[in-house]
Short mmCIF file of C-alpha atoms in Angstrom, two decimals:
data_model
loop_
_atom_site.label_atom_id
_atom_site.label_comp_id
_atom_site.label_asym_id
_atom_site.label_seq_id
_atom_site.Cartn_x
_atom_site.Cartn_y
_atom_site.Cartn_z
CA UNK A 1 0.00 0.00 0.00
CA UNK A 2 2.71 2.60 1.15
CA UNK A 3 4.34 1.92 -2.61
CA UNK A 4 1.15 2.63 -4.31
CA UNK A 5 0.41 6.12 -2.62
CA UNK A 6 4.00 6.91 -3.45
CA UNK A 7 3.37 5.87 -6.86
CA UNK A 8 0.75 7.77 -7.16
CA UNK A 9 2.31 10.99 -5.57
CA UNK A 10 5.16 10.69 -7.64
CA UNK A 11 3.11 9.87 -10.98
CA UNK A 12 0.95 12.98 -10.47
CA UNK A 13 3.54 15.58 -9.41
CA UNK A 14 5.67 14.36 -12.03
CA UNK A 15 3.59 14.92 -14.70
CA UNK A 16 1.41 18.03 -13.95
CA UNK A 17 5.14 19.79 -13.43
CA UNK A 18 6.33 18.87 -16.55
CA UNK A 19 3.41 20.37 -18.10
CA UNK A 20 3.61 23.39 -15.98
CA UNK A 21 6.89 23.54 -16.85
CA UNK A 22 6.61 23.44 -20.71
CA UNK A 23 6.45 26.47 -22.32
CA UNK A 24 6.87 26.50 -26.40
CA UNK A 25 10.10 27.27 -27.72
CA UNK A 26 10.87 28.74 -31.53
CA UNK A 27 13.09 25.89 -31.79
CA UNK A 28 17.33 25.85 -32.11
CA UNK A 29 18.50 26.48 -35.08
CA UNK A 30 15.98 28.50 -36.55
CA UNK A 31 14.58 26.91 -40.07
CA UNK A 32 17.14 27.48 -42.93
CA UNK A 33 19.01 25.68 -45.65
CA UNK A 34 22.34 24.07 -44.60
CA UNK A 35 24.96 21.56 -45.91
CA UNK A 36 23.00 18.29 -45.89
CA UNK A 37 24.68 16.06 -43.60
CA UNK A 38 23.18 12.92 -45.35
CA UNK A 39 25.15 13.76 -48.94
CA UNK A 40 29.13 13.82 -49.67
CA UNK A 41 28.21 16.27 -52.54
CA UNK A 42 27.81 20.28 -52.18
CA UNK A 43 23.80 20.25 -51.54
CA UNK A 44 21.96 22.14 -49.09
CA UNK A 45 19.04 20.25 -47.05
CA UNK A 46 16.29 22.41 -45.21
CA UNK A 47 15.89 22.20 -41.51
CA UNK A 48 12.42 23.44 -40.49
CA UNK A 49 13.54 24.73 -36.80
CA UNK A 50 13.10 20.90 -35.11
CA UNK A 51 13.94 18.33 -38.02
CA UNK A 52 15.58 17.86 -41.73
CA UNK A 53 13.27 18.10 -44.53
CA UNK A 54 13.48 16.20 -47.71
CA UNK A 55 13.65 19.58 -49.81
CA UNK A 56 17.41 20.03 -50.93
CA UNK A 57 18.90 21.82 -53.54
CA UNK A 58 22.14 21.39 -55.10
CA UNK A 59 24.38 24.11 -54.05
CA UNK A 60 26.75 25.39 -51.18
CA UNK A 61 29.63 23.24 -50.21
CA UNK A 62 30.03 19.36 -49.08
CA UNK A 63 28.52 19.15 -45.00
CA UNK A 64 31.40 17.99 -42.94
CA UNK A 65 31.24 14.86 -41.18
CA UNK A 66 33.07 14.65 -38.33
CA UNK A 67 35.44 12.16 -37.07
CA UNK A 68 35.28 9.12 -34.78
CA UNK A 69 35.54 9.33 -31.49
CA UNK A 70 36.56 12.84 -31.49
CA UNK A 71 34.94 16.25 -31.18
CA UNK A 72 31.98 16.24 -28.96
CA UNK A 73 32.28 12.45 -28.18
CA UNK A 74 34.17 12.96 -24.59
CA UNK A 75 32.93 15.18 -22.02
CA UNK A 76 32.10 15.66 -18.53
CA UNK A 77 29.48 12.31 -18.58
CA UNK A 78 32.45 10.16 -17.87
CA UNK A 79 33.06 11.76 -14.61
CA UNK A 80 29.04 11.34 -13.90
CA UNK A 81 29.82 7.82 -14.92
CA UNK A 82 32.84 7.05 -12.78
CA UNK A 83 31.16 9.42 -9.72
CA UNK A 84 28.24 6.21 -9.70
CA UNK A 85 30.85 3.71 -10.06
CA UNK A 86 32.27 5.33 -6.71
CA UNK A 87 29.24 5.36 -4.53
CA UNK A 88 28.36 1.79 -5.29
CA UNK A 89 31.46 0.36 -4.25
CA UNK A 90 31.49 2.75 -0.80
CA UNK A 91 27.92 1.52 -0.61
CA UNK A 92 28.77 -2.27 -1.38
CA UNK A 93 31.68 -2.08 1.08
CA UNK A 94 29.64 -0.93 3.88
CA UNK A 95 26.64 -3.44 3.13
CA UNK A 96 29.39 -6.10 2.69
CA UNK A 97 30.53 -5.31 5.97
CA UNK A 98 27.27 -4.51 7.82
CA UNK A 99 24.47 -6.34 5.87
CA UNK A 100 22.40 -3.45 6.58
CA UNK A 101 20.36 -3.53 3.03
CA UNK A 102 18.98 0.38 3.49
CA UNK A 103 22.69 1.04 2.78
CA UNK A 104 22.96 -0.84 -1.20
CA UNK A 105 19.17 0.44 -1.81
CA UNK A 106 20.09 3.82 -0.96
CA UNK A 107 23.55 3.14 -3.13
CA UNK A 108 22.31 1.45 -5.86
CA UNK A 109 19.30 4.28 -6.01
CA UNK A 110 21.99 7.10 -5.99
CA UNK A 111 24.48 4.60 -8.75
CA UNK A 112 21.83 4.31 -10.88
CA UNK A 113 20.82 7.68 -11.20
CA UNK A 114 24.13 8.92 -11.75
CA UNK A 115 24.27 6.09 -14.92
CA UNK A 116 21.22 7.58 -16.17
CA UNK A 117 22.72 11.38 -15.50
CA UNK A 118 25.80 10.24 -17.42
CA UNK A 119 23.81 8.68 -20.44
CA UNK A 120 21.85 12.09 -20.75
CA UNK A 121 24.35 14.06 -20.95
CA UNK A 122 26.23 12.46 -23.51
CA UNK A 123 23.18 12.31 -25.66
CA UNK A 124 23.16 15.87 -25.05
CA UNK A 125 26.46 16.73 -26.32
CA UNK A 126 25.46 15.18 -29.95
CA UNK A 127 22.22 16.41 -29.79
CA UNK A 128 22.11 19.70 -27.78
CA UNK A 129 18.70 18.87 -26.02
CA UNK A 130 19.52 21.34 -23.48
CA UNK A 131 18.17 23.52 -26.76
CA UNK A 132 14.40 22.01 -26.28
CA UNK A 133 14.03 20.85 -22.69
CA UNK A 134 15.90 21.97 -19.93
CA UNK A 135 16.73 19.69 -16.89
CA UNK A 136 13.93 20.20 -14.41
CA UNK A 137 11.58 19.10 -17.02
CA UNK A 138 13.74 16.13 -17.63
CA UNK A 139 13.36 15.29 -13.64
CA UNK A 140 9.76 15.80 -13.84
CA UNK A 141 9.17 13.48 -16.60
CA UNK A 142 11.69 10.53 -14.68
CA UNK A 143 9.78 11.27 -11.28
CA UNK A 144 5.97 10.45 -13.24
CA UNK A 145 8.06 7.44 -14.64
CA UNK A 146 9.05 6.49 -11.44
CA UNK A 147 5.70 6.29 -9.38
CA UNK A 148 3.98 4.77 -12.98
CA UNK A 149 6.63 1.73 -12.75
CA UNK A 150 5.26 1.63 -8.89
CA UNK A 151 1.52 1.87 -9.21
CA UNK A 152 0.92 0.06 -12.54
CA UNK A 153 3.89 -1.91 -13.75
CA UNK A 154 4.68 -3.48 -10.22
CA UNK A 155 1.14 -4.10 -9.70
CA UNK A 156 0.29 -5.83 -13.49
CA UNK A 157 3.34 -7.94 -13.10
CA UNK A 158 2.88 -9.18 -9.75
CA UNK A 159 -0.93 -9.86 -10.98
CA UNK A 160 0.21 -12.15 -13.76
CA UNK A 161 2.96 -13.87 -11.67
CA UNK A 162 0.35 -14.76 -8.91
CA UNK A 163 -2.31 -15.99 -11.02
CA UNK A 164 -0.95 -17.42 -14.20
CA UNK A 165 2.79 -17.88 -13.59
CA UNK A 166 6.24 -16.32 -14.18
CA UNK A 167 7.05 -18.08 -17.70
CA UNK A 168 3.92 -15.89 -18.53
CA UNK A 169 4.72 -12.82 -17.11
CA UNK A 170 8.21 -13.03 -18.98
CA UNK A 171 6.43 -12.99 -21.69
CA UNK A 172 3.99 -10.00 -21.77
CA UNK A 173 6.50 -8.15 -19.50
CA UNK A 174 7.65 -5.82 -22.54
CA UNK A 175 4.26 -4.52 -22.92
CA UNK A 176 3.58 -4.20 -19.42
CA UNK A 177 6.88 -2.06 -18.75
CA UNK A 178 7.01 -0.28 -22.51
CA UNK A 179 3.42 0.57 -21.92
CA UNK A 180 3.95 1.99 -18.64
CA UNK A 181 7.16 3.91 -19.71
CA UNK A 182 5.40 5.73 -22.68
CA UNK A 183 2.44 6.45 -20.53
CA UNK A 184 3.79 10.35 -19.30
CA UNK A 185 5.68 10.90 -23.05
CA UNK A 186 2.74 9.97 -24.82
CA UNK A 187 0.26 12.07 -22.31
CA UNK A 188 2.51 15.19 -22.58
CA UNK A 189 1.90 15.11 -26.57
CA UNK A 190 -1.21 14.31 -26.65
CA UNK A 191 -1.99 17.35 -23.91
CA UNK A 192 0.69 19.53 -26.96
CA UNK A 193 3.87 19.45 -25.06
CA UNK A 194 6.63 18.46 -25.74
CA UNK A 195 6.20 17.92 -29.50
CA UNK A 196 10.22 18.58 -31.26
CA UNK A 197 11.67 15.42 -31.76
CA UNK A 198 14.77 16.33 -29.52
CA UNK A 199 12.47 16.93 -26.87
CA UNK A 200 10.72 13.89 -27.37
CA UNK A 201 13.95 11.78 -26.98
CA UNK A 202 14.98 13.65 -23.46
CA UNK A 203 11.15 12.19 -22.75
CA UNK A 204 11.50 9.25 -23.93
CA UNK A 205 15.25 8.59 -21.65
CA UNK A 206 13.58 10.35 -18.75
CA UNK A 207 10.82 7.81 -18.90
CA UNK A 208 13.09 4.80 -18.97
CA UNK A 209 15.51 6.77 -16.22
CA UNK A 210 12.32 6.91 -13.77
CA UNK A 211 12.03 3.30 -14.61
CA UNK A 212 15.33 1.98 -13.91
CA UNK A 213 15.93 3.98 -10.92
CA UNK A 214 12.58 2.80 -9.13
CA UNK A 215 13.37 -0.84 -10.31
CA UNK A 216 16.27 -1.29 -9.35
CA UNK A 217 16.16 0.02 -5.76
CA UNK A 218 13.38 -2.68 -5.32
CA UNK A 219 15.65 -5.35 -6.83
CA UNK A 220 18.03 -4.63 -3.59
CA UNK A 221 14.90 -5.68 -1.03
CA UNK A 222 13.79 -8.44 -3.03
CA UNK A 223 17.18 -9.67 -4.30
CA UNK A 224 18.06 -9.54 -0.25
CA UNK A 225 15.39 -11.08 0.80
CA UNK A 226 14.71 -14.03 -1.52
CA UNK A 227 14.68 -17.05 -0.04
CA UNK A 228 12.38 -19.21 -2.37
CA UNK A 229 13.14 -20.47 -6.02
CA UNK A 230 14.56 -18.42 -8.97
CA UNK A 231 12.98 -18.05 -12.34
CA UNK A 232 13.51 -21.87 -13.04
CA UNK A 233 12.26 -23.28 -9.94
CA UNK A 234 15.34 -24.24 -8.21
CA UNK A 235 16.37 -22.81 -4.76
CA UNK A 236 18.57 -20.23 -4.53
CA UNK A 237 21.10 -19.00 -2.01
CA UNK A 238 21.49 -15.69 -0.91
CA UNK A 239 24.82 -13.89 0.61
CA UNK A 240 25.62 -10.08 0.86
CA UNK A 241 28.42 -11.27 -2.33
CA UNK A 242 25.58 -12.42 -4.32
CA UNK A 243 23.09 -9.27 -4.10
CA UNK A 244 25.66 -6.89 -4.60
CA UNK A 245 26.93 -8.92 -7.79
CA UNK A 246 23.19 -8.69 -8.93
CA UNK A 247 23.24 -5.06 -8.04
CA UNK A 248 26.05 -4.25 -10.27
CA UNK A 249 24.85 -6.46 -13.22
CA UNK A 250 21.45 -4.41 -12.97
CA UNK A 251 22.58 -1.28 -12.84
CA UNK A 252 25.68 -1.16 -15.62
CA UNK A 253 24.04 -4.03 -18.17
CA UNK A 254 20.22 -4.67 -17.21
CA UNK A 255 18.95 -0.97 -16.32
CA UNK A 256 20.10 0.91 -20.06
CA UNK A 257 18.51 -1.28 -22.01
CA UNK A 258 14.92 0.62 -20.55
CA UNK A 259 15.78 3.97 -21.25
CA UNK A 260 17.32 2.60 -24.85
CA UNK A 261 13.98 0.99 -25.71
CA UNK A 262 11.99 3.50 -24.53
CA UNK A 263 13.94 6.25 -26.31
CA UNK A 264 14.22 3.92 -29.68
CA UNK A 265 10.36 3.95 -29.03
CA UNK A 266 9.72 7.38 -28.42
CA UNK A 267 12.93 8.62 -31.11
CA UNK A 268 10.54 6.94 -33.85
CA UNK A 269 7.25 8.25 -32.96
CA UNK A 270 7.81 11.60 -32.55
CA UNK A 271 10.09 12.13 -35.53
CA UNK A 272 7.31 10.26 -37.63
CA UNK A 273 4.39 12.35 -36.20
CA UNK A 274 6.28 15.37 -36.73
CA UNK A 275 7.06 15.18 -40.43
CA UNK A 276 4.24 12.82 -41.50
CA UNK A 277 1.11 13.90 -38.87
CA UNK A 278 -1.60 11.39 -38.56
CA UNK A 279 0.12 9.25 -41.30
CA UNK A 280 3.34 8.63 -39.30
CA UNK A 281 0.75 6.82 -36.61
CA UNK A 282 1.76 3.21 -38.05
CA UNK A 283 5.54 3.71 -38.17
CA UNK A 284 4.99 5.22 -34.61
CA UNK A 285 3.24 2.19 -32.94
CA UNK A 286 5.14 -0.04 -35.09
CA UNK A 287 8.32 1.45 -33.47
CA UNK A 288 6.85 1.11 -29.77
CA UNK A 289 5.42 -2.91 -31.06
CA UNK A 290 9.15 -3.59 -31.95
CA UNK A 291 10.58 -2.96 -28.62
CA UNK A 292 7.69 -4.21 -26.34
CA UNK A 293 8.48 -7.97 -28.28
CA UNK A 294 12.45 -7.25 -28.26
CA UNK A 295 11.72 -6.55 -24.24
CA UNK A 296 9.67 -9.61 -24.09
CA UNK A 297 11.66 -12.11 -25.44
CA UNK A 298 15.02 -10.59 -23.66
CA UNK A 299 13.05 -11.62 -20.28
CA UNK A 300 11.64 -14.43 -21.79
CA UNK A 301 15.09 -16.13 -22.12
CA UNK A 302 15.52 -16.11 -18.37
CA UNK A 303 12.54 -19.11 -18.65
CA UNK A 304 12.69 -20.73 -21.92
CA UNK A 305 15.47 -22.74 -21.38
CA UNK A 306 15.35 -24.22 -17.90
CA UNK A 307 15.41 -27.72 -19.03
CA UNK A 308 18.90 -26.78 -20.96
CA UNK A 309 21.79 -25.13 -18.93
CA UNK A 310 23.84 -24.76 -21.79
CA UNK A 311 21.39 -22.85 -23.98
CA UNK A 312 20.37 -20.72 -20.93
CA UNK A 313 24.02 -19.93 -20.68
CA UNK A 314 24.08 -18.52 -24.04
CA UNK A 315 21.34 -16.67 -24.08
CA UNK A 316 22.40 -14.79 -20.52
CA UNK A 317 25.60 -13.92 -22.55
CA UNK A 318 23.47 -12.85 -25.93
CA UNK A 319 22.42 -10.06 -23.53
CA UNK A 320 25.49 -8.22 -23.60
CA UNK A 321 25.76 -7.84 -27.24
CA UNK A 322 21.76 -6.98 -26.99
CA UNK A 323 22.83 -4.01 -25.02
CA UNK A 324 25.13 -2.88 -27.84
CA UNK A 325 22.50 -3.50 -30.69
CA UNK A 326 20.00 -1.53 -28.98
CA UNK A 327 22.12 1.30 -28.32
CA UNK A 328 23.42 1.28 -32.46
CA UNK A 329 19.47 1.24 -32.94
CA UNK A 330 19.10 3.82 -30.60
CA UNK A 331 21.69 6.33 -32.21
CA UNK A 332 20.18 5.50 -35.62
CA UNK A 333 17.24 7.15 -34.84
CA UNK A 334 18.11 9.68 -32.55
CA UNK A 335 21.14 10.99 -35.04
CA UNK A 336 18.31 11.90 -37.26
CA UNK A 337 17.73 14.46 -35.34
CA UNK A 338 21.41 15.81 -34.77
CA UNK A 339 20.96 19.88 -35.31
CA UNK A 340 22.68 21.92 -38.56
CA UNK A 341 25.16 23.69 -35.50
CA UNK A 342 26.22 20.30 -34.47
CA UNK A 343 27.12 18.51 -37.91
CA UNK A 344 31.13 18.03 -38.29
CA UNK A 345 31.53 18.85 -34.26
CA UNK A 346 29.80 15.37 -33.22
CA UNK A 347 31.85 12.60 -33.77
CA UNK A 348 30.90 11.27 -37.17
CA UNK A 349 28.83 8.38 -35.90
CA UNK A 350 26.36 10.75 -34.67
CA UNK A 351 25.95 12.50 -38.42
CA UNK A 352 22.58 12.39 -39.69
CA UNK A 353 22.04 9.48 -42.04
CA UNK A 354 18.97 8.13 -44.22
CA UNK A 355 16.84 11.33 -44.03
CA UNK A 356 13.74 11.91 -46.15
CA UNK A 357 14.03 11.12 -49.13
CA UNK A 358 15.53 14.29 -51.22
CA UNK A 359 12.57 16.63 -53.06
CA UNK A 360 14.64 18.83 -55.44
CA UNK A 361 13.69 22.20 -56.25
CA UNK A 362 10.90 22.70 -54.18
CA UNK A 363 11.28 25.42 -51.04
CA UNK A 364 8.97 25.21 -48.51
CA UNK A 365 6.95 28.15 -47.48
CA UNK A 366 7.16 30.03 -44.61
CA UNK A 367 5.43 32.86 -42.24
CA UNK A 368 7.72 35.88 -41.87
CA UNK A 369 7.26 37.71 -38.49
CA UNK A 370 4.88 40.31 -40.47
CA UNK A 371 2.52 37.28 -40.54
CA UNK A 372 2.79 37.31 -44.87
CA UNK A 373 4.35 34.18 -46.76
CA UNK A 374 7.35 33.71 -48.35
CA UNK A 375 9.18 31.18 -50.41
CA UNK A 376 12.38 30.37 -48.45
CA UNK A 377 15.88 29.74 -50.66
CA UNK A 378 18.95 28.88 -49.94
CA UNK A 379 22.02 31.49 -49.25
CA UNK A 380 24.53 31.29 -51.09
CA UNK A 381 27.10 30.89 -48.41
#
C-alpha cells in the first residue's frame, strides 16, 4: 500500500510539473538551408527549426562529417559515470561489511541515477537537447516514470505472476513495462507538449531513467530477501556477495537497455508524427510494437530454457551484445535528429544518415514575423 500512494504521488507531481513547466520554444536552429549532412556532394538540405526536410537543392559546399571518437564524443558524462561507479562500491563495502540492506538500496538508487545522468548528458552533447528541454523538465518526466513503474507496472506484473505464472509474465513483461514507460511521453503530446523530436527523446530517456531507478532500488529488497526459487524453480542462495553482484549487473548491463527501448520507441514516434502527422501513426506504434516484443523475449530467455543449462548460458551472454545492438538502434534514430550547429563537431557516428528522401527544387513556405508568406531559398554561403 505505502508503494502505491507513493506511486501515485510521484506519478501525479511528475507529470502536472512537466506540463507546468513546458512552455513552447521557436526551436534551435531556426529553419534554414544548410549543408546536408546525409550527402558527400555540395547540396543544401532544409531544416524546419526541429527536423531535416526532404527539400534540398544542389548548391553550397560538401557538410562535414566529423570524425570518430573525437569532437563532442568525450565530455564531462564520464566523470558522472565514474562518480556512480564510486558510490556503489562505498555503498557495497559498507553493506558487505554490515548487511544493513537500506545502505545498497540507498547506493544502488543514488548509482543508478548517476548512470542515467551520465547517459543524458552524452546524448546531449550530440544532440544539444539542453536547446528544447531543460533539466527540471527532464526530472519531472523521470519522477511520473518512477511512481507509474510503482503503481501500474509493479502491480500488473505481480498480478500475472500470482495468477498465471512467471514463464507468462516473462512474456507479456515488454508490454507491461514499454506501456507503462510511454504512458507520461505519450500524455505530454497528446496534452501539446513536448512535440520537437529532440524533446521527445529527453522524454522518452527520462521515462526509462524513472524506470530503472525505481526498479532497481526494489531489486536490492527483493534480491536480499529471496529465499524461495529463482525463475527456473530451483532454490537459490542468498549472501551479501551475491546481491551486490546482482546489483552491479542491474545497474551497468540490465537498467540501459529501458531507457534505450523506450527512447528507440519514443525517437521513432515523434520524428514520424512530426514530419508525417496522422500518417506517421503506423511507423509510430510499429516502433513502440518492436521494442515491447524485443523486451519480451530478452526476459523471456531467463525461462525458456530451464530444461537446458547450456542454452540458458548462451542466451544470458546474448544479452550483452543486446545491449550494444540496442544502443546502435538507438543512435540511428536519434542521429536523425542531430541539429545543422552540431554537424562536423559530433563525432561522425552521430551525423545524420537516411533522411527523407531528397525533393529537389521545391522550397517550402514560410510565415515571416509580419505574418505574410514567403518562399524560403537557400544562401549562397
Amino acid at each position: 500500500m505505502t508503494l502505491n500512494i507513493l506511486g501515485a504521488v510521484l506519478l501525479a507531481v511528475g507529470s502536472v510539473a512537466a506540463y507546468l513547466l513546458a512552455s513552447p520554444r521557436a526551436g534551435a536552429p531556426a529553419a534554414g538551408w544548410f549543408p546536408d549532412p546525409a550527402s558527400g556532394t555540395p547540396r543544401q538540405r532544409f531544416w524546419d527549426s526541429r527536423a531535416w526536410t526532404g527539400h534540398v537543392v544542389e548548391a553550397g559546399e560538401p557538410a562535414a562529417l566529423g570524425h570518430r571518437f573525437r569532437g563532442r564524443f568525450w565530455g564531462p558524462w564520464t566523470g558522472y559515470l565514474a562518480g556512480a561507479a564510486v558510490v556503489l562500491v562505498a555503498g557495497a563495502a559498507v553493506y558487505r561489511s554490515t548487511e544493513q540492506i537500506h545502505v545498497l538500496a540507498a547506493a544502488s538508487l543514488l548509482s543508478m541515477a548517476g548512470v542515467c545522468w551520465a547517459f543524458y548528458r552524452f546524448v546531449n552533447q550530440q544532440l544539444a537537447l539542453d536547446d528544447v528541454v531543460d533539466q527540471l523538465q527532464v526530472l519531472a518526466v523521470a519522477g511520473g516514470a518512477a511512481g507509474a513503474t510503482l503503481l501500474i507496472a509493479a502491480n500488473i506484473n505481480a498480478l500475472i505472476i500470482d495468477g498465471i505464472g512467471i514463464s507468462t509474465a516473462t512474456a507479456t513483461v515488454g508490454f507491461v513495462e514499454e506501456g507503462t514507460k510511454f504512458l507520461v511521453p505519450l500524455a505530454l503530446f497528446l496534452l501539446g507538449t513536448y512535440r520537437d523530436p529532440r524533446a521527445g527523446v529527453a522524454l522518452g530517456m527520462a521515462g526509462g531513467f524513472g524506470f530503472a531507478v525505481a526498479e532497481t532500488t526494489q531489486y536490492a529488497y527483493a534480491t536480499a530477501a529471496a529465499t524461495g526459487p529463482d525463475f527456473c524453480g530451483a532454490a537459490t542462495s542468498v549472501t551479501p556477495g551475491s546481491v551486490i553482484q546482482e546489483q552491479v549487473f542491474r545497474i551497468f548491463t540490465v537498467s540501459p537497455l529501458h531507457w534505450l527501448w523506450t527512447g528507440i520507441a519514443v525517437a521513432i514516434a515523434w520524428r514520424l508524427w512530426h514530419l508525417h502527422g496522422r500518417r506517421g501513426t503506423l511507423g509510430a506504434v510499429g516502433g513502440l510494437l518492436m521494442v515491447m516484443v524485443i523486451h519480451s523475449l530478452n526476459d523471456s530467455s531467463a525461462t525458456a530454457f530451464c530444461d537446458n543449462p547450456d542454452a540458458q548460458g548462451l542466451a544470458a551472454l546474448l544479452r550483452f551484445p543486446l545491449l550494444i545492438v540496442m544502443y546502435v538502434v538507438f543512435r540511428a534514430w536519434t542521429r536523425k535528429s542531430t541539429p545543422p550547429q552540431l554537424i562536423g563537431r559530433v563525432t561522425r557516428a552521430w551525423t545524420p544518415r537516411h533522411l527523407p528522401r531528397p525533393v529537389q527544387g521545391r522550397a517550402p513556405v514560410l510565415e515571416t514575423a509580419a505574418g505574410t508568406a514567403q518562399r524560403d531559398t537557400p544562401s549562397d554561403e
